[in-house]
């Protein structure tokens, strides 16, 4: 069945470091792919998405490219800030016309000043 | 526009007690979802609804019930609380069931069953 695999955390970086969080997926066809972010004490919110192969989603300095050859959707940011400290979830929709989401386990990012 | 709101924020239950987690959205979304988030795990879908009066089971429905009498509200009912239901519960909504649609999440309810 469909699934999402994320790199385990926590990931601890210094401010201005480069960030990569790996995400690979297994799915039938070419589903949309999402990154959601959960800041401390809050619910999830959409960070970025890509709806077809080779699409690049971007937001707040984060980017992810939908690569069908490697079934991956890795999240990157060139220079992280303390305010980026959060849990990041990769997700894909499953279930026809109901948009049920399958989530990865989440990756905790801690950015130190 | 408050988005998705959930009450309560925190709750401690004793084994065997019952409670209802409330979820309300003011965006006129047809689709609503309940997820649970366990430590070190991703979110798992409990139940979902595609419109008022229509609900269906997700991946982990056992021990829960839902109803959807209005577009705005989607309460989650725990009838006989068990320690395995200790988790953080998130309600979400989306405009349609389209696979490109964003889901909007509430702030969550942290439930502990002792």
PDB file of C-alpha atoms in Angstrom:
ATOM      1  CA  UNK A   1       0.000   0.000   0.000  1.00  0.00           C
ATOM      2  CA  UNK A   2       0.855   3.648  -0.130  1.00  0.00           C
ATOM      3  CA  UNK A   3       3.374   4.863   2.417  1.00  0.00           C
ATOM      4  CA  UNK A   4       5.745   7.672   3.330  1.00  0.00           C
ATOM      5  CA  UNK A   5       9.187   7.290   4.889  1.00  0.00           C
ATOM      6  CA  UNK A   6      10.977  10.198   6.512  1.00  0.00           C
ATOM      7  CA  UNK A   7      14.409  10.477   8.005  1.00  0.00           C
ATOM      8  CA  UNK A   8      14.360  10.166  11.750  1.00  0.00           C
ATOM      9  CA  UNK A   9      15.200  13.061  13.965  1.00  0.00           C
ATOM     10  CA  UNK A  10      15.915  14.982  15.876  1.00  0.00           C
ATOM     11  CA  UNK A  11      17.979  17.149  13.583  1.00  0.00           C
ATOM     12  CA  UNK A  12      19.986  19.769  15.429  1.00  0.00           C
ATOM     13  CA  UNK A  13      21.570  22.602  13.446  1.00  0.00           C
ATOM     14  CA  UNK A  14      23.174  25.919  14.102  1.00  0.00           C
ATOM     15  CA  UNK A  15      21.554  29.047  12.750  1.00  0.00           C
ATOM     16  CA  UNK A  16      22.348  29.677   9.052  1.00  0.00           C
ATOM     17  CA  UNK A  17      23.186  26.012   8.400  1.00  0.00           C
ATOM     18  CA  UNK A  18      21.826  24.118   5.406  1.00  0.00           C
ATOM     19  CA  UNK A  19      18.891  21.812   6.013  1.00  0.00           C
ATOM     20  CA  UNK A  20      17.833  18.630   4.255  1.00  0.00           C
ATOM     21  CA  UNK A  21      15.054  16.369   5.494  1.00  0.00           C
ATOM     22  CA  UNK A  22      14.627  13.260   3.380  1.00  0.00           C
ATOM     23  CA  UNK A  23      11.250  11.918   2.331  1.00  0.00           C
ATOM     24  CA  UNK A  24      10.535   8.984   0.053  1.00  0.00           C
ATOM     25  CA  UNK A  25       7.179   7.558  -0.866  1.00  0.00           C
ATOM     26  CA  UNK A  26       5.485   4.476  -2.259  1.00  0.00           C
ATOM     27  CA  UNK A  27       2.312   5.076  -4.209  1.00  0.00           C
ATOM     28  CA  UNK A  28       0.322   4.082  -7.229  1.00  0.00           C
ATOM     29  CA  UNK A  29       0.633   6.676  -9.939  1.00  0.00           C
ATOM     30  CA  UNK A  30       1.860  10.182  -9.249  1.00  0.00           C
ATOM     31  CA  UNK A  31       0.039  11.668  -6.284  1.00  0.00           C
ATOM     32  CA  UNK A  32       0.428  15.191  -4.971  1.00  0.00           C
ATOM     33  CA  UNK A  33       3.030  15.507  -2.226  1.00  0.00           C
ATOM     34  CA  UNK A  34       2.984  17.791   0.786  1.00  0.00           C
ATOM     35  CA  UNK A  35       5.178  19.086   3.569  1.00  0.00           C
ATOM     36  CA  UNK A  36       3.362  20.172   6.711  1.00  0.00           C
ATOM     37  CA  UNK A  37       5.003  21.929   9.666  1.00  0.00           C
ATOM     38  CA  UNK A  38       3.988  21.807  13.310  1.00  0.00           C
ATOM     39  CA  UNK A  39       5.350  24.601  15.507  1.00  0.00           C
ATOM     40  CA  UNK A  40       5.496  23.959  19.265  1.00  0.00           C
ATOM     41  CA  UNK A  41       2.044  23.802  20.816  1.00  0.00           C
ATOM     42  CA  UNK A  42       0.226  24.293  17.521  1.00  0.00           C
ATOM     43  CA  UNK A  43      -1.589  22.253  14.915  1.00  0.00           C
ATOM     44  CA  UNK A  44      -0.121  21.368  11.544  1.00  0.00           C
ATOM     45  CA  UNK A  45      -0.044  23.859   8.709  1.00  0.00           C
ATOM     46  CA  UNK A  46       0.823  23.439   5.084  1.00  0.00           C
ATOM     47  CA  UNK A  47       4.395  24.461   4.274  1.00  0.00           C
ATOM     48  CA  UNK A  48       4.526  23.592   0.579  1.00  0.00           C
ATOM     49  CA  UNK A  49       3.248  21.141  -1.967  1.00  0.00           C
ATOM     50  CA  UNK A  50       3.895  19.766  -5.451  1.00  0.00           C
ATOM     51  CA  UNK A  51       1.138  18.343  -7.597  1.00  0.00           C
ATOM     52  CA  UNK A  52       3.038  16.624 -10.395  1.00  0.00           C
ATOM     53  CA  UNK A  53       6.402  15.125 -11.196  1.00  0.00           C
ATOM     54  CA  UNK A  54       9.309  17.594 -11.473  1.00  0.00           C
ATOM     55  CA  UNK A  55       7.291  20.301  -9.751  1.00  0.00           C
ATOM     56  CA  UNK A  56       9.124  22.353  -7.144  1.00  0.00           C
ATOM     57  CA  UNK A  57       7.163  23.589  -4.154  1.00  0.00           C
ATOM     58  CA  UNK A  58       8.522  26.537  -2.213  1.00  0.00           C
ATOM     59  CA  UNK A  59       7.559  28.702   0.738  1.00  0.00           C
ATOM     60  CA  UNK A  60       9.354  30.686   3.464  1.00  0.00           C
ATOM     61  CA  UNK A  61      12.735  29.785   1.971  1.00  0.00           C
ATOM     62  CA  UNK A  62      11.980  26.056   1.984  1.00  0.00           C
ATOM     63  CA  UNK A  63      11.963  24.035  -1.230  1.00  0.00           C
ATOM     64  CA  UNK A  64      11.147  20.486  -2.266  1.00  0.00           C
ATOM     65  CA  UNK A  65      11.245  18.914  -5.717  1.00  0.00           C
ATOM     66  CA  UNK A  66       8.957  16.052  -6.734  1.00  0.00           C
ATOM     67  CA  UNK A  67      11.287  13.445  -8.232  1.00  0.00           C
ATOM     68  CA  UNK A  68       9.450  10.441  -9.666  1.00  0.00           C
ATOM     69  CA  UNK A  69      12.680   8.651 -10.651  1.00  0.00           C
ATOM     70  CA  UNK A  70      13.735   8.349  -7.031  1.00  0.00           C
ATOM     71  CA  UNK A  71      10.201   8.611  -5.555  1.00  0.00           C
ATOM     72  CA  UNK A  72      11.451  11.385  -3.297  1.00  0.00           C
ATOM     73  CA  UNK A  73      10.354  14.800  -2.062  1.00  0.00           C
ATOM     74  CA  UNK A  74      13.229  16.019   0.102  1.00  0.00           C
ATOM     75  CA  UNK A  75      12.810  19.276   2.011  1.00  0.00           C
ATOM     76  CA  UNK A  76      15.662  21.811   1.846  1.00  0.00           C
ATOM     77  CA  UNK A  77      16.474  25.246   3.150  1.00  0.00           C
ATOM     78  CA  UNK A  78      19.683  27.102   2.536  1.00  0.00           C
ATOM     79  CA  UNK A  79      19.934  28.965   5.835  1.00  0.00           C
ATOM     80  CA  UNK A  80      17.816  27.949   8.814  1.00  0.00           C
ATOM     81  CA  UNK A  81      16.706  30.256  11.597  1.00  0.00           C
ATOM     82  CA  UNK A  82      15.814  29.586  15.214  1.00  0.00           C
ATOM     83  CA  UNK A  83      12.192  30.261  14.262  1.00  0.00           C
ATOM     84  CA  UNK A  84      12.280  27.215  11.939  1.00  0.00           C
ATOM     85  CA  UNK A  85      12.457  24.907  14.949  1.00  0.00           C
ATOM     86  CA  UNK A  86       9.437  22.632  14.539  1.00  0.00           C
ATOM     87  CA  UNK A  87       8.342  19.152  13.496  1.00  0.00           C
ATOM     88  CA  UNK A  88       8.141  18.599   9.740  1.00  0.00           C
ATOM     89  CA  UNK A  89       5.827  16.006   8.171  1.00  0.00           C
ATOM     90  CA  UNK A  90       5.891  14.658   4.660  1.00  0.00           C
ATOM     91  CA  UNK A  91       2.461  13.497   3.438  1.00  0.00           C
ATOM     92  CA  UNK A  92       0.635  12.141   0.435  1.00  0.00           C
ATOM     93  CA  UNK A  93      -3.097  11.760  -0.266  1.00  0.00           C
ATOM     94  CA  UNK A  94      -4.659   8.340  -0.395  1.00  0.00           C
ATOM     95  CA  UNK A  95      -8.203   7.279  -0.967  1.00  0.00           C
ATOM     96  CA  UNK A  96      -9.626   8.549  -4.197  1.00  0.00           C
ATOM     97  CA  UNK A  97     -11.847  11.588  -3.852  1.00  0.00           C
ATOM     98  CA  UNK A  98     -11.583  11.964  -0.095  1.00  0.00           C
ATOM     99  CA  UNK A  99      -8.085  13.481   0.295  1.00  0.00           C
ATOM    100  CA  UNK A 100      -7.198  11.262   3.252  1.00  0.00           C
ATOM    101  CA  UNK A 101      -3.561  11.933   4.056  1.00  0.00           C
ATOM    102  CA  UNK A 102      -0.821   9.453   4.866  1.00  0.00           C
ATOM    103  CA  UNK A 103       1.860  11.056   7.013  1.00  0.00           C
ATOM    104  CA  UNK A 104       5.460  10.252   7.648  1.00  0.00           C
ATOM    105  CA  UNK A 105       6.571   9.943  11.259  1.00  0.00           C
ATOM    106  CA  UNK A 106       7.748  13.534  11.404  1.00  0.00           C
ATOM    107  CA  UNK A 107      11.221  15.011  11.842  1.00  0.00           C
ATOM    108  CA  UNK A 108      11.972  17.308  14.740  1.00  0.00           C
ATOM    109  CA  UNK A 109      14.254  20.179  13.789  1.00  0.00           C
ATOM    110  CA  UNK A 110      15.995  22.139  16.531  1.00  0.00           C
ATOM    111  CA  UNK A 111      17.953  25.222  15.453  1.00  0.00           C
ATOM    112  CA  UNK A 112      20.390  26.680  17.936  1.00  0.00           C
ATOM    113  CA  UNK A 113      21.504  30.321  17.893  1.00  0.00           C
TER     114      UNK A 113
ATOM    115  CA  UNK B   1     -12.389  33.809  10.524  1.00  0.00           C
ATOM    116  CA  UNK B   2     -11.248  31.461  13.307  1.00  0.00           C
ATOM    117  CA  UNK B   3     -10.486  28.486  11.029  1.00  0.00           C
ATOM    118  CA  UNK B   4     -10.656  25.137  12.840  1.00  0.00           C
ATOM    119  CA  UNK B   5     -11.217  25.261  16.583  1.00  0.00           C
ATOM    120  CA  UNK B   6     -11.029  22.378  19.042  1.00  0.00           C
ATOM    121  CA  UNK B   7     -12.083  22.026  22.662  1.00  0.00           C
ATOM    122  CA  UNK B   8     -10.863  21.168  25.180  1.00  0.00           C
ATOM    123  CA  UNK B   9      -7.120  21.754  24.837  1.00  0.00           C
ATOM    124  CA  UNK B  10      -6.238  19.283  27.570  1.00  0.00           C
ATOM    125  CA  UNK B  11      -8.149  16.538  29.337  1.00  0.00           C
ATOM    126  CA  UNK B  12      -7.382  13.752  31.773  1.00  0.00           C
ATOM    127  CA  UNK B  13      -9.800  10.822  31.845  1.00  0.00           C
ATOM    128  CA  UNK B  14     -10.038   7.760  34.004  1.00  0.00           C
ATOM    129  CA  UNK B  15     -10.284   4.351  32.368  1.00  0.00           C
ATOM    130  CA  UNK B  16     -13.869   3.657  31.339  1.00  0.00           C
ATOM    131  CA  UNK B  17     -14.996   7.282  31.269  1.00  0.00           C
ATOM    132  CA  UNK B  18     -16.500   8.867  28.188  1.00  0.00           C
ATOM    133  CA  UNK B  19     -16.008  12.233  26.559  1.00  0.00           C
ATOM    134  CA  UNK B  20     -16.585  14.180  23.384  1.00  0.00           C
ATOM    135  CA  UNK B  21     -13.902  16.161  21.623  1.00  0.00           C
ATOM    136  CA  UNK B  22     -15.403  19.136  19.861  1.00  0.00           C
ATOM    137  CA  UNK B  23     -14.339  20.425  16.453  1.00  0.00           C
ATOM    138  CA  UNK B  24     -15.802  23.384  14.589  1.00  0.00           C
ATOM    139  CA  UNK B  25     -14.755  25.049  11.348  1.00  0.00           C
ATOM    140  CA  UNK B  26     -16.050  28.318   9.924  1.00  0.00           C
ATOM    141  CA  UNK B  27     -14.712  27.975   6.384  1.00  0.00           C
ATOM    142  CA  UNK B  28     -17.737  26.118   4.981  1.00  0.00           C
ATOM    143  CA  UNK B  29     -15.589  23.096   4.186  1.00  0.00           C
ATOM    144  CA  UNK B  30     -17.358  19.908   3.226  1.00  0.00           C
ATOM    145  CA  UNK B  31     -14.564  17.542   4.214  1.00  0.00           C
ATOM    146  CA  UNK B  32     -13.507  17.035   7.818  1.00  0.00           C
ATOM    147  CA  UNK B  33     -11.084  14.617   9.444  1.00  0.00           C
ATOM    148  CA  UNK B  34      -9.994  13.355  12.838  1.00  0.00           C
ATOM    149  CA  UNK B  35      -6.395  12.266  13.354  1.00  0.00           C
ATOM    150  CA  UNK B  36      -4.478  11.054  16.356  1.00  0.00           C
ATOM    151  CA  UNK B  37      -0.778  11.699  16.869  1.00  0.00           C
ATOM    152  CA  UNK B  38       1.223   9.365  19.070  1.00  0.00           C
ATOM    153  CA  UNK B  39       4.799  10.154  20.174  1.00  0.00           C
ATOM    154  CA  UNK B  40       7.332   9.425  17.434  1.00  0.00           C
ATOM    155  CA  UNK B  41       4.593   8.525  15.004  1.00  0.00           C
ATOM    156  CA  UNK B  42       2.905  10.342  12.203  1.00  0.00           C
ATOM    157  CA  UNK B  43      -0.760  11.198  12.290  1.00  0.00           C
ATOM    158  CA  UNK B  44      -3.233   8.370  11.847  1.00  0.00           C
ATOM    159  CA  UNK B  45      -6.719   8.941  10.450  1.00  0.00           C
ATOM    160  CA  UNK B  46      -9.540   7.933  12.803  1.00  0.00           C
ATOM    161  CA  UNK B  47     -12.685   9.038  10.938  1.00  0.00           C
ATOM    162  CA  UNK B  48     -13.571  11.413   8.174  1.00  0.00           C
ATOM    163  CA  UNK B  49     -16.655  13.053   6.726  1.00  0.00           C
ATOM    164  CA  UNK B  50     -17.419  14.222   3.194  1.00  0.00           C
ATOM    165  CA  UNK B  51     -20.410  16.304   4.209  1.00  0.00           C
ATOM    166  CA  UNK B  52     -23.208  16.667   6.724  1.00  0.00           C
ATOM    167  CA  UNK B  53     -24.708  13.273   7.498  1.00  0.00           C
ATOM    168  CA  UNK B  54     -21.902  11.275   5.860  1.00  0.00           C
ATOM    169  CA  UNK B  55     -19.032   9.750   7.807  1.00  0.00           C
ATOM    170  CA  UNK B  56     -16.640   6.863   7.275  1.00  0.00           C
ATOM    171  CA  UNK B  57     -13.890   5.012   9.083  1.00  0.00           C
ATOM    172  CA  UNK B  58     -10.240   5.757   8.692  1.00  0.00           C
ATOM    173  CA  UNK B  59      -7.226   3.675   9.617  1.00  0.00           C
ATOM    174  CA  UNK B  60      -7.760   3.461  13.410  1.00  0.00           C
ATOM    175  CA  UNK B  61     -11.511   3.822  14.205  1.00  0.00           C
ATOM    176  CA  UNK B  62     -11.861   1.311  17.050  1.00  0.00           C
ATOM    177  CA  UNK B  63     -13.012   2.875  20.298  1.00  0.00           C
ATOM    178  CA  UNK B  64     -14.327   6.046  18.647  1.00  0.00           C
ATOM    179  CA  UNK B  65     -17.544   7.325  17.113  1.00  0.00           C
ATOM    180  CA  UNK B  66     -18.383  10.434  15.134  1.00  0.00           C
ATOM    181  CA  UNK B  67     -21.387  12.309  13.844  1.00  0.00           C
ATOM    182  CA  UNK B  68     -21.806  15.176  11.395  1.00  0.00           C
ATOM    183  CA  UNK B  69     -25.153  16.884  11.738  1.00  0.00           C
ATOM    184  CA  UNK B  70     -23.961  20.245  10.382  1.00  0.00           C
ATOM    185  CA  UNK B  71     -21.285  21.408   7.973  1.00  0.00           C
ATOM    186  CA  UNK B  72     -19.481  23.241  10.779  1.00  0.00           C
ATOM    187  CA  UNK B  73     -19.244  20.610  13.515  1.00  0.00           C
ATOM    188  CA  UNK B  74     -17.578  17.202  13.636  1.00  0.00           C
ATOM    189  CA  UNK B  75     -17.412  15.866  17.217  1.00  0.00           C
ATOM    190  CA  UNK B  76     -15.406  12.775  18.151  1.00  0.00           C
ATOM    191  CA  UNK B  77     -16.799  10.537  20.880  1.00  0.00           C
ATOM    192  CA  UNK B  78     -14.799   8.211  23.130  1.00  0.00           C
ATOM    193  CA  UNK B  79     -17.208   5.832  24.867  1.00  0.00           C
ATOM    194  CA  UNK B  80     -14.994   3.768  27.177  1.00  0.00           C
ATOM    195  CA  UNK B  81     -11.626   5.417  27.515  1.00  0.00           C
ATOM    196  CA  UNK B  82      -8.561   3.168  27.567  1.00  0.00           C
ATOM    197  CA  UNK B  83      -4.880   4.004  28.175  1.00  0.00           C
ATOM    198  CA  UNK B  84      -4.193   3.197  24.505  1.00  0.00           C
ATOM    199  CA  UNK B  85      -6.236   6.281  23.613  1.00  0.00           C
ATOM    200  CA  UNK B  86      -3.761   8.590  25.293  1.00  0.00           C
ATOM    201  CA  UNK B  87      -2.726  10.789  22.389  1.00  0.00           C
ATOM    202  CA  UNK B  88      -2.994  14.201  20.799  1.00  0.00           C
ATOM    203  CA  UNK B  89      -6.090  14.536  18.627  1.00  0.00           C
ATOM    204  CA  UNK B  90      -6.270  16.842  15.637  1.00  0.00           C
ATOM    205  CA  UNK B  91      -9.294  17.846  13.650  1.00  0.00           C
ATOM    206  CA  UNK B  92      -8.826  19.072  10.086  1.00  0.00           C
ATOM    207  CA  UNK B  93     -10.948  20.267   7.193  1.00  0.00           C
ATOM    208  CA  UNK B  94     -10.601  20.839   3.470  1.00  0.00           C
ATOM    209  CA  UNK B  95     -12.697  22.453   0.776  1.00  0.00           C
ATOM    210  CA  UNK B  96     -13.041  19.336  -1.327  1.00  0.00           C
ATOM    211  CA  UNK B  97     -11.685  15.817  -1.373  1.00  0.00           C
ATOM    212  CA  UNK B  98      -9.288  16.697  -4.149  1.00  0.00           C
ATOM    213  CA  UNK B  99      -5.791  15.328  -3.784  1.00  0.00           C
ATOM    214  CA  UNK B 100      -4.270  18.768  -4.338  1.00  0.00           C
ATOM    215  CA  UNK B 101      -6.245  20.436  -1.569  1.00  0.00           C
ATOM    216  CA  UNK B 102      -4.670  21.722   1.604  1.00  0.00           C
ATOM    217  CA  UNK B 103      -6.028  20.486   4.904  1.00  0.00           C
ATOM    218  CA  UNK B 104      -6.473  23.045   7.672  1.00  0.00           C
ATOM    219  CA  UNK B 105      -5.763  21.781  11.176  1.00  0.00           C
ATOM    220  CA  UNK B 106      -7.008  22.763  14.586  1.00  0.00           C
ATOM    221  CA  UNK B 107      -4.617  23.289  17.526  1.00  0.00           C
ATOM    222  CA  UNK B 108      -5.232  19.818  18.947  1.00  0.00           C
ATOM    223  CA  UNK B 109      -6.546  18.210  22.136  1.00  0.00           C
ATOM    224  CA  UNK B 110      -4.073  16.461  24.412  1.00  0.00           C
ATOM    225  CA  UNK B 111      -5.837  13.531  26.088  1.00  0.00           C
ATOM    226  CA  UNK B 112      -4.423  11.400  28.875  1.00  0.00           C
ATOM    227  CA  UNK B 113      -6.220   8.267  30.074  1.00  0.00           C
ATOM    228  CA  UNK B 114      -5.132   6.980  33.477  1.00  0.00           C
TER     229      UNK B 114
END
